[in-house]
Coordinates of C-alpha atoms in Angstrom, one line a residue:
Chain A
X14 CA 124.2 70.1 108.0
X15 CA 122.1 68.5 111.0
X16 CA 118.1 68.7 110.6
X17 CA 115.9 67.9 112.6
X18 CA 113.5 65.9 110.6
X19 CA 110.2 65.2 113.5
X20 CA 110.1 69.2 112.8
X21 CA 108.1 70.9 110.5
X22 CA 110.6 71.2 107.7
X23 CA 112.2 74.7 107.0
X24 CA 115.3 77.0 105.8
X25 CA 118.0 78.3 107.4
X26 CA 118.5 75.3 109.7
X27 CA 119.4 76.5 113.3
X28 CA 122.1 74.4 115.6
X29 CA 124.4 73.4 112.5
X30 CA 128.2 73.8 112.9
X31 CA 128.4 76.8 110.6
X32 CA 125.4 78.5 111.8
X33 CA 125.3 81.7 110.0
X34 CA 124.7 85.5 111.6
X35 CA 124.2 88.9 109.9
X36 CA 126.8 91.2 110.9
X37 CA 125.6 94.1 109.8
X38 CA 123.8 96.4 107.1
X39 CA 125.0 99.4 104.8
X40 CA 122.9 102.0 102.7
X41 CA 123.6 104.3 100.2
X42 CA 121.7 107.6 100.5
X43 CA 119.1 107.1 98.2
X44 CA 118.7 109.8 94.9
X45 CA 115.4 110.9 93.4
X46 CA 117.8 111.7 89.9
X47 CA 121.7 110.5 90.2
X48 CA 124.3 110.8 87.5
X49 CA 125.5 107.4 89.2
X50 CA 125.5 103.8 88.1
X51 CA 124.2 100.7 89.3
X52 CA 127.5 99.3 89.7
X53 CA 128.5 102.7 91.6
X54 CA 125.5 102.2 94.1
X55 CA 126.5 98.4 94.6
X56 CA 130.2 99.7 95.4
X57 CA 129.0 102.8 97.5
X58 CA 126.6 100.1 99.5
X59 CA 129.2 97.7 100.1
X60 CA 131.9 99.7 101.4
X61 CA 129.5 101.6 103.7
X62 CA 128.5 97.6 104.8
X63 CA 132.2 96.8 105.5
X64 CA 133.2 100.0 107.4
X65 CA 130.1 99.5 109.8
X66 CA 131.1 96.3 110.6
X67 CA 135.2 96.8 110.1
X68 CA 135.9 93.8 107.7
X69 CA 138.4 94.4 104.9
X70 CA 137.0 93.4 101.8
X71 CA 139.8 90.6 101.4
X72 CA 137.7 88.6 103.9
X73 CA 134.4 88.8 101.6
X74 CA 134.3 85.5 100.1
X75 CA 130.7 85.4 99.0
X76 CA 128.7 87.6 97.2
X77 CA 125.0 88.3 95.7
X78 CA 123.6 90.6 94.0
X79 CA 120.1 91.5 92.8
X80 CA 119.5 94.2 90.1
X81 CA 116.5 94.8 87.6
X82 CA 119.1 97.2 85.8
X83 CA 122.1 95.2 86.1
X84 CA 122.0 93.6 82.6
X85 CA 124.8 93.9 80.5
X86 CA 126.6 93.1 84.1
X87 CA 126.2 90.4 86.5
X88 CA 127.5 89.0 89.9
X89 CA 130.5 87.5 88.2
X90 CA 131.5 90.8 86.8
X91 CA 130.5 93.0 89.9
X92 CA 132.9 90.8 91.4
X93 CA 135.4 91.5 88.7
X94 CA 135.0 95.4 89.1
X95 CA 135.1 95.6 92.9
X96 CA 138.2 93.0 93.1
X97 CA 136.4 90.2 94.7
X98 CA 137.7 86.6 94.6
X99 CA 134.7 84.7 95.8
X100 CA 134.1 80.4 96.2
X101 CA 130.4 81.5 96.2
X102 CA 128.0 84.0 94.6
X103 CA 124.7 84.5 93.6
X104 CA 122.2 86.6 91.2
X105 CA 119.0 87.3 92.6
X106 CA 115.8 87.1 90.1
X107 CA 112.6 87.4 92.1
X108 CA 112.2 90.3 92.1
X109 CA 111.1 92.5 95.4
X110 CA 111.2 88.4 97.2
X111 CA 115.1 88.5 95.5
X112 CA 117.1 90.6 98.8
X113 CA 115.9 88.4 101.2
X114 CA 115.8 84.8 99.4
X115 CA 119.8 85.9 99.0
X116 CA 120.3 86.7 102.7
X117 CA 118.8 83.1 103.2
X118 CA 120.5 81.4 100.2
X119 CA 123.9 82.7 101.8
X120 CA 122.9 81.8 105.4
X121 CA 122.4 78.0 103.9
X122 CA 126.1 78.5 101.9
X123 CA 127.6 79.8 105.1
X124 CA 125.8 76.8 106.7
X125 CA 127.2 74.5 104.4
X126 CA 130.7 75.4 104.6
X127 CA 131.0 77.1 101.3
X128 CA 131.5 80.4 102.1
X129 CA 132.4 82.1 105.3
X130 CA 131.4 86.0 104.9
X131 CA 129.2 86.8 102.4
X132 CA 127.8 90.3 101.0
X133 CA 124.7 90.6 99.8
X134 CA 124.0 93.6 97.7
X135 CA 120.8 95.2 96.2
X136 CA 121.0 98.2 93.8
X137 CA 118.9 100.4 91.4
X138 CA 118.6 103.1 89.5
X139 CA 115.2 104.6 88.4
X140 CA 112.8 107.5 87.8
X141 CA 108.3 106.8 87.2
X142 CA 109.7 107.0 83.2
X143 CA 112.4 104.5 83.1
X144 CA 110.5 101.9 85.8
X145 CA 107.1 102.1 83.5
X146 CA 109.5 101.2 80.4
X147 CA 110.8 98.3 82.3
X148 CA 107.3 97.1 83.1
X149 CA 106.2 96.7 79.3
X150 CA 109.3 94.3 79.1
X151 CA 110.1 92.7 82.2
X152 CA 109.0 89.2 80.9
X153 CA 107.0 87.4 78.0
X154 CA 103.8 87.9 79.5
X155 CA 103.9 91.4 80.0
X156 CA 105.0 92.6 77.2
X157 CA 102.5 90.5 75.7
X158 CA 99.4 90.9 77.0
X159 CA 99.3 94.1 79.0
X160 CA 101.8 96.2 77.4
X161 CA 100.0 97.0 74.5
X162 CA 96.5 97.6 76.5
X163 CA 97.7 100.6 78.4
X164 CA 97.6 98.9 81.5
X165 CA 99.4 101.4 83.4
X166 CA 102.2 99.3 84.8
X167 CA 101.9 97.7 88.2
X168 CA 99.8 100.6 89.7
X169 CA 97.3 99.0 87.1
X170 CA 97.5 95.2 88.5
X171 CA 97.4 96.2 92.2
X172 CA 94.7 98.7 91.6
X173 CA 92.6 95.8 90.3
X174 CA 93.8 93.7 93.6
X175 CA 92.2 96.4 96.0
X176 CA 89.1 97.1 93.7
X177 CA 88.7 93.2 94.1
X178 CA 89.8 93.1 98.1
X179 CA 87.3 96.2 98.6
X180 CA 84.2 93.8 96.9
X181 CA 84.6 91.0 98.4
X182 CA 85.9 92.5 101.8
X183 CA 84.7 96.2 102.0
X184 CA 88.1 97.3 102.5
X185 CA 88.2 101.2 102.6
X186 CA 90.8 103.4 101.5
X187 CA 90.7 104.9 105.3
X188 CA 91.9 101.6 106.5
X189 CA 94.8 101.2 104.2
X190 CA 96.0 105.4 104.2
X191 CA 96.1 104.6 107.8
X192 CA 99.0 102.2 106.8
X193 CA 100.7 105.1 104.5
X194 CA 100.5 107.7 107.3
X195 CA 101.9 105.6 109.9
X196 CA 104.5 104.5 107.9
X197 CA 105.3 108.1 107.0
X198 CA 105.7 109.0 110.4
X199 CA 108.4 106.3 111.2
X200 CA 110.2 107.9 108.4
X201 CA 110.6 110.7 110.2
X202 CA 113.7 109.8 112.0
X203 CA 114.8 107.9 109.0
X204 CA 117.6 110.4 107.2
X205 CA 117.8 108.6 104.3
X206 CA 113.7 108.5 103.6
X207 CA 113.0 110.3 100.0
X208 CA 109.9 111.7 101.8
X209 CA 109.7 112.8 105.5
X210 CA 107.3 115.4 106.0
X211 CA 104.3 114.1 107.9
X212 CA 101.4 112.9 105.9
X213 CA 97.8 113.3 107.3
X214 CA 95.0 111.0 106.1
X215 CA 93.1 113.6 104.3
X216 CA 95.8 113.9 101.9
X217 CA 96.0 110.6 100.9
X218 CA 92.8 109.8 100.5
X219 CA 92.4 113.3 98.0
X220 CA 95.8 112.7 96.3
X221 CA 96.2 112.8 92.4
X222 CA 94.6 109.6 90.6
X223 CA 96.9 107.0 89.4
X224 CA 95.0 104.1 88.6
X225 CA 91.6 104.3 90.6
X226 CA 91.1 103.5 93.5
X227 CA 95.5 103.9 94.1
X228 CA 95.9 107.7 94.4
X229 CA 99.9 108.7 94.8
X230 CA 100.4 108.2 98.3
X231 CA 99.8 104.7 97.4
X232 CA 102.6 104.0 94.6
X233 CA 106.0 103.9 95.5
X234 CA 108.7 106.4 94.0
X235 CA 111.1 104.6 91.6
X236 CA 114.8 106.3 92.7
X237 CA 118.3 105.3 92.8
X238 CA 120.0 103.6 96.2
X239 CA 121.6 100.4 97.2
X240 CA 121.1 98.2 100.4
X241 CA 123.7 95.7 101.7
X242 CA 123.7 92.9 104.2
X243 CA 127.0 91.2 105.8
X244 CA 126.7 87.3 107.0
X245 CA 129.6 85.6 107.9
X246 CA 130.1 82.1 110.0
X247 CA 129.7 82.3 114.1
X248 CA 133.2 81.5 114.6
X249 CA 134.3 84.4 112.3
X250 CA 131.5 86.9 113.8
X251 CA 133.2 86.2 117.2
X252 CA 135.9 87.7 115.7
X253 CA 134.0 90.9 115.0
X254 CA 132.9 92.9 117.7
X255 CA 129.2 93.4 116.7
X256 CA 125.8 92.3 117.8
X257 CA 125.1 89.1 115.7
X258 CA 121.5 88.8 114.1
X259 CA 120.5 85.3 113.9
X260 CA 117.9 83.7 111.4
X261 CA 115.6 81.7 113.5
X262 CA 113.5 80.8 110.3
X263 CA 113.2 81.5 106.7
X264 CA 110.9 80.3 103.4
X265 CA 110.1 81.5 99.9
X266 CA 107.3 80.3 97.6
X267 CA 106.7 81.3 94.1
X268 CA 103.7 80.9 91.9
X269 CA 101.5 80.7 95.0
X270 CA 97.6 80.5 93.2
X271 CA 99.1 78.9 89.8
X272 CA 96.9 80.5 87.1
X273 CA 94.8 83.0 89.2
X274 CA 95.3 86.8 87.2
X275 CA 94.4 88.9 90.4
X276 CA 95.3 87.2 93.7
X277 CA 94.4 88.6 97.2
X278 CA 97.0 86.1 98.8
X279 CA 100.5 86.0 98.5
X280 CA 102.7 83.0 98.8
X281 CA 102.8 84.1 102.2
X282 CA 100.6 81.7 102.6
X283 CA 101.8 78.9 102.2
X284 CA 104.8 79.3 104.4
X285 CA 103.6 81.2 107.5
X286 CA 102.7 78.0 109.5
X287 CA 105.7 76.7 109.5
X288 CA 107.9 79.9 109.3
X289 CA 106.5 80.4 112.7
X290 CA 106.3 76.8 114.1
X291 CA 110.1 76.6 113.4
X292 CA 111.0 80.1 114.7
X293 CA 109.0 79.0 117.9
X294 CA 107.1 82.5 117.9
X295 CA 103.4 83.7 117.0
X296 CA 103.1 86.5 115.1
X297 CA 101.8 88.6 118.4
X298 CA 104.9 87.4 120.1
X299 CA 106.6 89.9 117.1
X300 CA 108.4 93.1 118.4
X301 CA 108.3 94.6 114.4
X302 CA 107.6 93.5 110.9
X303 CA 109.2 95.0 107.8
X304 CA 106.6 93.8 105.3
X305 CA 107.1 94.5 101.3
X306 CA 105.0 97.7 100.6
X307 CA 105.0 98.3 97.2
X308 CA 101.3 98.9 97.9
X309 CA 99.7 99.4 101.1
X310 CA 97.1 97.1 99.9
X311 CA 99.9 94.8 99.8
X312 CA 100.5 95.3 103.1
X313 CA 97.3 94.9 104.6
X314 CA 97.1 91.7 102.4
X315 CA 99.9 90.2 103.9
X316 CA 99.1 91.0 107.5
X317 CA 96.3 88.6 106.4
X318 CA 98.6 85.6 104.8
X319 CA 100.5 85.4 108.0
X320 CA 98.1 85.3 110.4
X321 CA 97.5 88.5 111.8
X322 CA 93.9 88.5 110.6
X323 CA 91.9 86.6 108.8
X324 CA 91.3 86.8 105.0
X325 CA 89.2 89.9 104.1
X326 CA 89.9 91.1 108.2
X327 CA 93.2 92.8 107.6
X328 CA 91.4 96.7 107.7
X329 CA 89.5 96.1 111.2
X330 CA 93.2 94.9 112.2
X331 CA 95.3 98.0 110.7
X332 CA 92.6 99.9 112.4
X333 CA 92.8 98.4 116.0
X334 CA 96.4 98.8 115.9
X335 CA 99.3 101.5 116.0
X336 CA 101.9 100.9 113.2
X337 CA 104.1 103.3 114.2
X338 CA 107.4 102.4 115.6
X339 CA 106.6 102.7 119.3
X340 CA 103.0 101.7 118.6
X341 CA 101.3 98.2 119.1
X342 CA 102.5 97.0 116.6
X343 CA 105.9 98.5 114.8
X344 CA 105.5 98.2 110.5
X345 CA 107.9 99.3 108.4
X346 CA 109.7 101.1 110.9
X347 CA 111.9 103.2 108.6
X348 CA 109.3 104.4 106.8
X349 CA 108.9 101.5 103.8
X350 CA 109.4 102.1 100.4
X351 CA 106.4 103.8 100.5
X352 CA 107.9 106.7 102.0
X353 CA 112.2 105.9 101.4
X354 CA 111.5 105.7 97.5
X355 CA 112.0 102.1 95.4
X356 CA 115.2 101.9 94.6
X357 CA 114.2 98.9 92.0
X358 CA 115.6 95.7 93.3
X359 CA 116.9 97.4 96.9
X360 CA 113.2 97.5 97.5
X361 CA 113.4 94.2 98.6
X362 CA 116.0 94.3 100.4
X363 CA 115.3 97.7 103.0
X364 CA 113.2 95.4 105.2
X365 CA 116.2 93.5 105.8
X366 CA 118.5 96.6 106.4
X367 CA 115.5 98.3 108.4
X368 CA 115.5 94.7 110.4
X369 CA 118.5 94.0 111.2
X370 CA 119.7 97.7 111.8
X371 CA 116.4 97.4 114.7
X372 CA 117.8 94.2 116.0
X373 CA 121.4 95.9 116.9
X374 CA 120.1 98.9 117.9
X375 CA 121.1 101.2 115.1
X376 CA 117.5 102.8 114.2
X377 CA 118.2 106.0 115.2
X378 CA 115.3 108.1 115.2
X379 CA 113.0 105.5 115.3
X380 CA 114.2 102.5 117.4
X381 CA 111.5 99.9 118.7
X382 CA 112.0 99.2 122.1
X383 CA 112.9 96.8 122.8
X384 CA 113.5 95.0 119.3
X385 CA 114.5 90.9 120.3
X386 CA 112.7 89.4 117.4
X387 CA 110.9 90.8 114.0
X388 CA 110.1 89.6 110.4
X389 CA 110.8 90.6 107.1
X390 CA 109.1 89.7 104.1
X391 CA 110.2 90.1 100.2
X392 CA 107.2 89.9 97.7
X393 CA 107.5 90.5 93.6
X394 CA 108.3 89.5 90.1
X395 CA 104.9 91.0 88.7
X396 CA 104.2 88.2 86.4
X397 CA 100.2 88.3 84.1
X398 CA 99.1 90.2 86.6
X399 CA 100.5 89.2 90.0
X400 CA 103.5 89.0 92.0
X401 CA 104.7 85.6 91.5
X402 CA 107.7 85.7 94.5
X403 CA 107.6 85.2 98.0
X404 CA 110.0 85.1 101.0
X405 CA 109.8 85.8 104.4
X406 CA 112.1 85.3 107.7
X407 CA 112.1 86.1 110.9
X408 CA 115.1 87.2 113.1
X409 CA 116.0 87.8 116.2
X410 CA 119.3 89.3 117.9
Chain B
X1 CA 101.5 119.0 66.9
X2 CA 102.9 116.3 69.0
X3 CA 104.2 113.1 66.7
X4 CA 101.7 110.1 67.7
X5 CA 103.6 107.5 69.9
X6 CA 103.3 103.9 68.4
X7 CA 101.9 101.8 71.4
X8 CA 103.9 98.7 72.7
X9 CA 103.0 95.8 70.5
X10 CA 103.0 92.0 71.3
X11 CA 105.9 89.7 69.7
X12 CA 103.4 87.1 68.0
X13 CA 104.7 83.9 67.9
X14 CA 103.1 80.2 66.6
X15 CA 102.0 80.1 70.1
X16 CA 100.2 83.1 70.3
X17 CA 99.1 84.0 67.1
X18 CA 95.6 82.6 67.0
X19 CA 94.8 84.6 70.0
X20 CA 96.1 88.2 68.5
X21 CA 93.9 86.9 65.3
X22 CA 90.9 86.3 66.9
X23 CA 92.0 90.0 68.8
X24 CA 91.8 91.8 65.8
X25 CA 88.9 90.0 64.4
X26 CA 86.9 90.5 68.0
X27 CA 86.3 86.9 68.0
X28 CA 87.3 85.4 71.3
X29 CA 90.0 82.2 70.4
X30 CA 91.4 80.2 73.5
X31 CA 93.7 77.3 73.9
X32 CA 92.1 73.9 75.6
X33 CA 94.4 70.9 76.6
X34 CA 92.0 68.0 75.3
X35 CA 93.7 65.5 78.4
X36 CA 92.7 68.1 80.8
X37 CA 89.9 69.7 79.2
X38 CA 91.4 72.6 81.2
X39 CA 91.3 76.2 78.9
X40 CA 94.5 78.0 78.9
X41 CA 95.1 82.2 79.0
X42 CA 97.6 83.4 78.6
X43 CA 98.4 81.3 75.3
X44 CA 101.0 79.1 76.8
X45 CA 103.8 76.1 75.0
X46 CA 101.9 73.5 77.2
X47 CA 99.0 72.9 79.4
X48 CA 100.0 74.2 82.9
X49 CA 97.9 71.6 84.8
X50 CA 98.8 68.6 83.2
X51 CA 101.8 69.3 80.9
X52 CA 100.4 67.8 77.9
X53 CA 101.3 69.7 74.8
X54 CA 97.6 67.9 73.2
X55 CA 96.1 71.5 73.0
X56 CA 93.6 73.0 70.6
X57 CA 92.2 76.1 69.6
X58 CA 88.7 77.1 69.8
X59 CA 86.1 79.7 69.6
X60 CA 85.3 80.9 73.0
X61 CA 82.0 83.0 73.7
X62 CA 83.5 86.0 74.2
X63 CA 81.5 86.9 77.1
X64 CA 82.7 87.2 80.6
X65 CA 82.3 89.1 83.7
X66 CA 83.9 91.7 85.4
X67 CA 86.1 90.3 88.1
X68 CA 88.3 93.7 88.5
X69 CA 88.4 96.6 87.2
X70 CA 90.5 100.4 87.4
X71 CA 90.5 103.6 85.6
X72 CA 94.2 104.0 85.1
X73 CA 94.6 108.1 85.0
X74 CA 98.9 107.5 84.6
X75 CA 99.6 106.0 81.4
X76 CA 102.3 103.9 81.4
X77 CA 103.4 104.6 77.8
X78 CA 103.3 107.7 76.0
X79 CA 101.3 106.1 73.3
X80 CA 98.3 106.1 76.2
X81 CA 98.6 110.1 76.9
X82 CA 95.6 110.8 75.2
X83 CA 93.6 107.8 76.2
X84 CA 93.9 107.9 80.0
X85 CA 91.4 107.9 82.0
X86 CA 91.6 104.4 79.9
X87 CA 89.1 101.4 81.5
X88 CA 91.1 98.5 82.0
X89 CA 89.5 95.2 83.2
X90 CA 89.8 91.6 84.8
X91 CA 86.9 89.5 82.8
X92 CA 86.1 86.5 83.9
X93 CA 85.6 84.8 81.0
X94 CA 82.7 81.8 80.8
X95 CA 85.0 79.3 79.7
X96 CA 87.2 80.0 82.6
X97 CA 90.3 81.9 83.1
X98 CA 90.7 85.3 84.1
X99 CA 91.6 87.8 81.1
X100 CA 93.0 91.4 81.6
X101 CA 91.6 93.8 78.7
X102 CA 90.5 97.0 77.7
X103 CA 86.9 97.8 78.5
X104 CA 85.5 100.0 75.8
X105 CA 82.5 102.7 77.6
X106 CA 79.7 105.1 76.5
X107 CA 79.7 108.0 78.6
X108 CA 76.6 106.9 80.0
X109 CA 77.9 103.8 80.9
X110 CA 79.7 102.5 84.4
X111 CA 81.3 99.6 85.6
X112 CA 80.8 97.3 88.2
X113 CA 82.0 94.0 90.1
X114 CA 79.6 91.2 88.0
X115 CA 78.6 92.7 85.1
X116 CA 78.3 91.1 81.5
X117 CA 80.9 92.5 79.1
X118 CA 81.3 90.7 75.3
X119 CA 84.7 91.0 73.3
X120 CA 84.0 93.7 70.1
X121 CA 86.6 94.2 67.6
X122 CA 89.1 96.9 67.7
X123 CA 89.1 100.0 66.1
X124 CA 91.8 102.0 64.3
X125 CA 93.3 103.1 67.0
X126 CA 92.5 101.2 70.1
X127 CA 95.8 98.9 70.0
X128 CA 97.2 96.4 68.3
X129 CA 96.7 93.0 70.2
X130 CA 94.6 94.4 72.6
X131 CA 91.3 92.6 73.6
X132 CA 88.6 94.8 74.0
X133 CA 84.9 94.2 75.6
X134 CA 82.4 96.4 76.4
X135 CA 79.4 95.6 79.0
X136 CA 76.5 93.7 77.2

């Protein structure tokens, strides 16, 4: 693979032999209560992925798969129960960051030569009870020392983040509903959003308590549903006869603030410089972003990591701005999680769906016009009290 | 009458276990890598600044201040029905690091960004292995 050392170094390299393109996204309908599996939604996800696109699975010879529930299963026997003889595959394991760091593990495979049309797959199934059980044992730490204080899952940790971001920044909760109601507008002409009935600011900011100052319009619904991205080689996309999505850039960065309990930074970070020096854009230049919004505090938190404001500025900015999907500045044009549901690890990989569905013109409902380049970010693996993942590319069509 | 819940406990382990002592004695114990002179929380199997494993225990102050804090009003357990609206807070602990706990209030009292709190001991009830202050 060529690389172009005098740049800034980065992922994904563009110009190599191989260079890699998304062909296409699937979706399952997502389920507030499902009698169905994870493996099911996987399946259901993939096939929908294949059809769009109108690749036989025989010619899938990659494949990843992120999960929180997948345990006793894994990629290796996801491939076994959906017939798949692969030279490459992949588990994902950061959490909300793990859908997109797959999409640009398997661009770099596809890169390499080792795989020529890979299927990346996220998949959940969840309600509030069986997400808060996860949360007292998703690692060592957790179930350690917050578990047994009643800390009230990660609506607990984040609530702490915007109680902090509000002292030190005078964030106000008008500022970040204004992120929830925009984003519930977009999902308006997103059929597959959980929630689509318009949401005014006064009813977010007197919502039920959930862990003060997060009221429920802040905290994502935990629900079933599968997202699924197709790459594949140029040489075989030029066999297929479908707008390719390219990956101008792409970076992860985990741990970001080693030690620090409550973090108003992301790993974000760290990588937006260069992210954006090698995609050759500035984040104005943008046509939509498809940020991780497991929070909206999140979300105005990483408006601020890659540059749209600075630090502590990210309200004035949500404020001057209109996040809707034929507004200044399109976010989460499908709605988010915030207003599609969580489906667990597929949260993390919507953006991407949302993204590329945008960049070939198959938002329906609520298309950005026109949509030549956007970003997505992934953001999770709660760790002692923050999310310890980060990832973030930018693509273009 | 509904059966009570048992709460989540920790899994106590040699690397832990002086902290969950100190817990339930309200004494405040921390880890400190002697090389780095850096103090550790959460308990960890090395120092995460310098990687020595040269770390010792010690008796910390048990005061702090609030960093963070939230009223969580949705338990994430059942064992936590009853206590919700439950005070849970980010100390800022003098020797240091950053320590999630439980903040134990009056009903006269409220919380702020700054404020003192000291570690107490636990009562019956309040959680196994959970560190509890209340603002001094």
């Amino acid at each position: 693979m060529q690389r172009d050392l005098t740049d800034a170094p980065g992922r994904a390299a563009v110009g190599s032999r191989n260079k890699a393109v998304i062909l296409g996204w699937g979706q399952s309908t997502y389920a507030k209560r499902t009698e169905h599996s994870v493996m099911w939604f996987l399946a259901d996800a993939a096939g929908r992925a294949l059809a769009r696109i109108g690749v036989t699975k025989d010619k899938v010879d990659g494949l990843a798969v992120s999960a929180f529930r997948l345990p006793p299963d894994n990629v290796s026997t996801v491939a076994e129960h959906l017939g798949l003889e692969l030279n490459w595959t992949l588990q994902g394991n950061q959490g909300g960051a793990s859908g997109l760091i797959t999409v640009l593990r398997a661009a770099q495979a596809i890169e390499a030569g080792d795989a020529d049309v890979i299927l990346c797959l996220a998949a959940d199934v969840f309600t509030v009870q069986s997400h808060m059980a996860l949360m007292d044992q998703f690692n060592s730490a957790m179930r350690d020392y917050l578990a047994p204080l009643g800390f009230g899952g990660t609506n607990g940790l984040f609530a702490l983040v915007e109680q902090r971001h509000r002292y030190e920044f005078g964030t106000t909760r008008e500022q970040l509903g204004s992120i929830a109601v925009a984003q519930r507008f977009n999902a308006l002409g997103n059929s597959n959003a959980l929630f689509r009935t318009p949401l005014r600011l006064d009813e977010y900011l007197s919502a039920r308590l959930i862990s003060d100052p997060l009221r429920l319009f802040d905290c994502v619904l935990p629900c079933a549903g599968a997202d699924a991205v197709v790459l594949a080689s140029e040489s075989f996309a030029r066999r297929v006869n479908r707008p390719p999505v390219y990956i101008l850039a792409g970076d992860e960065f985990h741990n970001f603030g080693a030690e620090r309990v409550v973090s108003l930074q992301t790993g974000l970070h760290a990588i937006a410089g260069k992210l954006f020096h090698q995609a050759g854009y500035k984040p104005n230049d943008l046509d939509f972003l498809e940020l991780y919004d497991d929070y909206p505090i999140m979300v105005l938190i990483q408006l601020e990591d890659l540059g749209f404001a600075e630090k502590g500025r990210g309200g004035q900015f949500v404020m001057e701005n209109d996040l809707t999907f034929a507004g200044s500045l399109p976010l989460n044009t499908g709605g988010g999680q915030l207003s599609c549901g969580q489906a667990g690890a597929s949260g993390g990989m919507i953006g991407v769906i949302e993204a590329v569905a945008q960049l070939q013109g198959e938002a329906e409902g609520r298309q950005v016009k026109p949509a030549r380049v956007g970003l997505v970010s992934g953001f999770g693996m709660v760790g002692y009290g923050r999310g310890l993942c980060s990832s973030a590319a930018i693509l273009a069509r | 009458m509904k059966a009570q819940v048992d709460p989540p406990t920790p899994r106590v382990d040699p690397v832990n276990a002086m902290f969950f002592e100190g817990v339930a004695a309200g004494v405040l114990l921390l880890q400190r890598c002697i090389p780095a002179n850096h103090v550790i929380f959460y308990p960890r199997v090395l120092c995460p600044r310098c990687w020595s494993g040269n770390l010792e225990w010690f008796k910390a102050s048990g005061v702090g201040t609030v960093f963070s804090y939230t009223f969580v009003h949705r338990a994430q357990h059942p064992a936590f029905d009853a206590a919700v609206p439950l005070a849970l807070v980010a100390v800022e602990l003098a020797e240091g690091p950053i320590m999630i706990a439980r903040l134990r209030l009056r009903p006269s009292d409220t919380v702020h960004i700054g404020m003192s709190v000291g570690m107490v001991t636990p009562n019956k009830g309040e959680g196994a292995g959970s560190p509890i202050f209340r603002p001094i």
